[in-house]
XYZ file of N, CA and C in Angstrom:
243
model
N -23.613 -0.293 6.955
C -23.632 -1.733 6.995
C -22.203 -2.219 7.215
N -22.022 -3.228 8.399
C -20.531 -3.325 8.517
C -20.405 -4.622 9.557
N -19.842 -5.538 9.148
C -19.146 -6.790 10.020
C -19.445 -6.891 11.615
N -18.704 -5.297 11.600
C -18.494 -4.940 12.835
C -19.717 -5.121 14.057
N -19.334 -5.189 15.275
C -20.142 -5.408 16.063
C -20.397 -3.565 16.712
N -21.281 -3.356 16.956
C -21.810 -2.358 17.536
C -20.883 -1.366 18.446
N -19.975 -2.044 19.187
C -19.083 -1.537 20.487
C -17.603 -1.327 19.452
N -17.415 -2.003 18.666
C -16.434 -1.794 17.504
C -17.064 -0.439 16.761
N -17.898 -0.255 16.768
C -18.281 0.702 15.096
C -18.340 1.919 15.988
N -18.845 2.146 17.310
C -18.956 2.906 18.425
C -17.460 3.533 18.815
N -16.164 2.839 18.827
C -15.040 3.287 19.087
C -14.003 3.676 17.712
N -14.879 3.436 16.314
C -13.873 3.622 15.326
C -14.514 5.321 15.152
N -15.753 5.426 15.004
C -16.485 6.348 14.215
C -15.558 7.867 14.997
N -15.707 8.066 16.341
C -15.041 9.218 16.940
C -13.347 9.473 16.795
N -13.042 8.137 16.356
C -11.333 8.096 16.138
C -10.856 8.800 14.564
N -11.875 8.368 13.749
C -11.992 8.696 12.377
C -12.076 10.194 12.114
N -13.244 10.429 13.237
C -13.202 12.105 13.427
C -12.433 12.545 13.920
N -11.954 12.303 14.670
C -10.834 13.075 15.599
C -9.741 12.633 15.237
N -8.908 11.635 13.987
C -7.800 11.667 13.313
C -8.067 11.176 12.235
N -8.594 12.518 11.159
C -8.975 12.554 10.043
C -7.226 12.860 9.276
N -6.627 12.852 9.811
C -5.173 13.044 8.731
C -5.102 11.953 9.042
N -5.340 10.362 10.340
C -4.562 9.195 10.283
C -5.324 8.295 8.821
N -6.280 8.310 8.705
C -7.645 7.271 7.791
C -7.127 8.433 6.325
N -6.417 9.345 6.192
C -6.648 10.174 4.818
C -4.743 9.564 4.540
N -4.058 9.901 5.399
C -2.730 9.355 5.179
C -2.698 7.838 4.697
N -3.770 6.845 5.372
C -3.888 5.659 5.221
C -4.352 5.091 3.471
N -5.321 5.781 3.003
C -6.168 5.919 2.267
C -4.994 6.417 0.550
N -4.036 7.320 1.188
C -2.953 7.876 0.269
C -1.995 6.998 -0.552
N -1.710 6.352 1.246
C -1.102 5.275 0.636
C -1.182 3.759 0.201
N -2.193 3.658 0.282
C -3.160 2.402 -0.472
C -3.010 2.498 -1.832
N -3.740 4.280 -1.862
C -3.882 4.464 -3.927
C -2.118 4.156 -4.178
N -1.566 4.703 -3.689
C -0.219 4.909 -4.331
C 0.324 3.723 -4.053
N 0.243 2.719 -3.057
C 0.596 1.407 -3.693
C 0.060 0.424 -4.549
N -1.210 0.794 -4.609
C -2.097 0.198 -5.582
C -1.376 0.455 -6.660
N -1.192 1.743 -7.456
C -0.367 2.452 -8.593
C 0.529 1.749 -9.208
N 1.792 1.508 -7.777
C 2.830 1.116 -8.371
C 2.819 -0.563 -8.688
N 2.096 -0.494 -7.779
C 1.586 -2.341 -8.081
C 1.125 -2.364 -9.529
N 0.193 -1.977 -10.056
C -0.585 -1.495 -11.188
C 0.701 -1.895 -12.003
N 1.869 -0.383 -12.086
C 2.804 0.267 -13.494
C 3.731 -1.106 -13.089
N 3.637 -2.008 -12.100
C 4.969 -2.653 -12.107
C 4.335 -4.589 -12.993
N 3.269 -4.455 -12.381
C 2.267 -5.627 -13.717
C 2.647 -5.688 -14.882
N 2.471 -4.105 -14.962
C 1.705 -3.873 -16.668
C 3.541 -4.165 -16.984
N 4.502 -3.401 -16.229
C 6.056 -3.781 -16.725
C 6.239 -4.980 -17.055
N 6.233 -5.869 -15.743
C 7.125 -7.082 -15.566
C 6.203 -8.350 -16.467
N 4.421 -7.700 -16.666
C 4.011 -8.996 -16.851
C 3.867 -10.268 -16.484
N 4.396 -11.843 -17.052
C 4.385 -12.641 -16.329
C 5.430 -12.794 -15.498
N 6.449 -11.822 -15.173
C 7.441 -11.981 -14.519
C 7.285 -11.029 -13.022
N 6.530 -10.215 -13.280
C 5.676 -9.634 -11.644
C 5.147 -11.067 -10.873
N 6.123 -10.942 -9.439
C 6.060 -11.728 -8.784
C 5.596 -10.987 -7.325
N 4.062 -11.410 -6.985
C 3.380 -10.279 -6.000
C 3.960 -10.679 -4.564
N 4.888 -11.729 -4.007
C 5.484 -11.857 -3.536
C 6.634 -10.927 -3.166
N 7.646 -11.299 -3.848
C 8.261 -9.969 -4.248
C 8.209 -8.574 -4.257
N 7.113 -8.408 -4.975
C 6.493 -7.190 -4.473
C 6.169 -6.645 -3.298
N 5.811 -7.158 -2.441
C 5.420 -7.119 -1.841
C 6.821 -7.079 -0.355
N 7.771 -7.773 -0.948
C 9.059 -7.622 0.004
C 9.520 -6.468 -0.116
N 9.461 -6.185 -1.139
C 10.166 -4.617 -1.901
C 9.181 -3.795 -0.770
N 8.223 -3.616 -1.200
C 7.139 -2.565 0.029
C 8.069 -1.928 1.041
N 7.640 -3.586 1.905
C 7.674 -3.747 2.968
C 9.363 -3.896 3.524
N 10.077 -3.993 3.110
C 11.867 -4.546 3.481
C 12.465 -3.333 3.729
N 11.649 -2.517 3.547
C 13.081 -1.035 4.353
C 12.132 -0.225 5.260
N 10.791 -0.645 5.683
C 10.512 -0.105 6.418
C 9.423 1.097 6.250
N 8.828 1.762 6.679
C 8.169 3.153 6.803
C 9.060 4.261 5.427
N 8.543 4.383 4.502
C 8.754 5.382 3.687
C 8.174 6.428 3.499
N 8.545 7.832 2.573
C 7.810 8.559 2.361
C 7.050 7.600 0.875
N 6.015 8.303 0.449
C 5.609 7.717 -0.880
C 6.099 8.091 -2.227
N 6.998 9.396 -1.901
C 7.713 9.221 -3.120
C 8.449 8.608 -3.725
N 9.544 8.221 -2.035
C 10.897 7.559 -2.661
C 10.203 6.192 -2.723
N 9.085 5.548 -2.201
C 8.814 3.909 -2.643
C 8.430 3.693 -3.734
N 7.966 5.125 -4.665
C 7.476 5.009 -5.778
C 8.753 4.754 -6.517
N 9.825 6.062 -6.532
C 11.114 5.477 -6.929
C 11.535 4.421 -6.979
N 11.603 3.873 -5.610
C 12.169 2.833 -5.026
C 11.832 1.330 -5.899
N 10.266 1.268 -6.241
C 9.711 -0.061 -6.786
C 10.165 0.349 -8.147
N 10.195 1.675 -8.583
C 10.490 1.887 -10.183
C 11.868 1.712 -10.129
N 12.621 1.737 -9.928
C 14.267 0.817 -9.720
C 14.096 -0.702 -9.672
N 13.580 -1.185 -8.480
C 12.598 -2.713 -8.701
C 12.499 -3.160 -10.120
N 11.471 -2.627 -10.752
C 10.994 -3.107 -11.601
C 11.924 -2.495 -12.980
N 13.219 -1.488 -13.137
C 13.920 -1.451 -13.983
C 14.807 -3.027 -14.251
N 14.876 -3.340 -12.824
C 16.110 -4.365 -12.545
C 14.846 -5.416 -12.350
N 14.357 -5.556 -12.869
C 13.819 -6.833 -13.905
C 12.797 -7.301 -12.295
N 12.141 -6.771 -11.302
C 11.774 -7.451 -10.421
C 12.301 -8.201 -9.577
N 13.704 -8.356 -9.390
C 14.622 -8.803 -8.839
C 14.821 -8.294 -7.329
């Protein structure tokens, strides 16, 4: 069951198969920003600003997922700033 129109669901389904590391890499890093989103809440509280957050992500570009995990846990040492 899906939004999608027929000629859409027709060109994703063989792409999915045939780049099953692109949708599993994708999928990786969802959980793991979900995560840090998560540990940086539960930190900052009312001072988690998803804005912010969200610059942090995104402001240096293509990471591995370790160092952004680092990266937001520095973030969120230094107060969300």
């Amino acid at each position: 069951n899906s939004a999608l129109g027929d000629g859409d669901i027709s060109s994703e389904v063989p792409r999915y198969m045939a780049y099953v590391g692109q949708a599993t890499s994708y999928k990786a890093g969802q959980v793991s920003i979900e995560n840090s989103r998560k540990k940086a809440k539960d930190a900052l509280g009312s001072g988690f600003d998803i804005k912010k957050f969200h610059r942090e992500v995104l402001n240096t570009g293509a990471l591995p997922l370790s160092v952004l995990e680092a990266k937001i846990a520095n973030w969120v040492k230094a107060g969300g700033q």
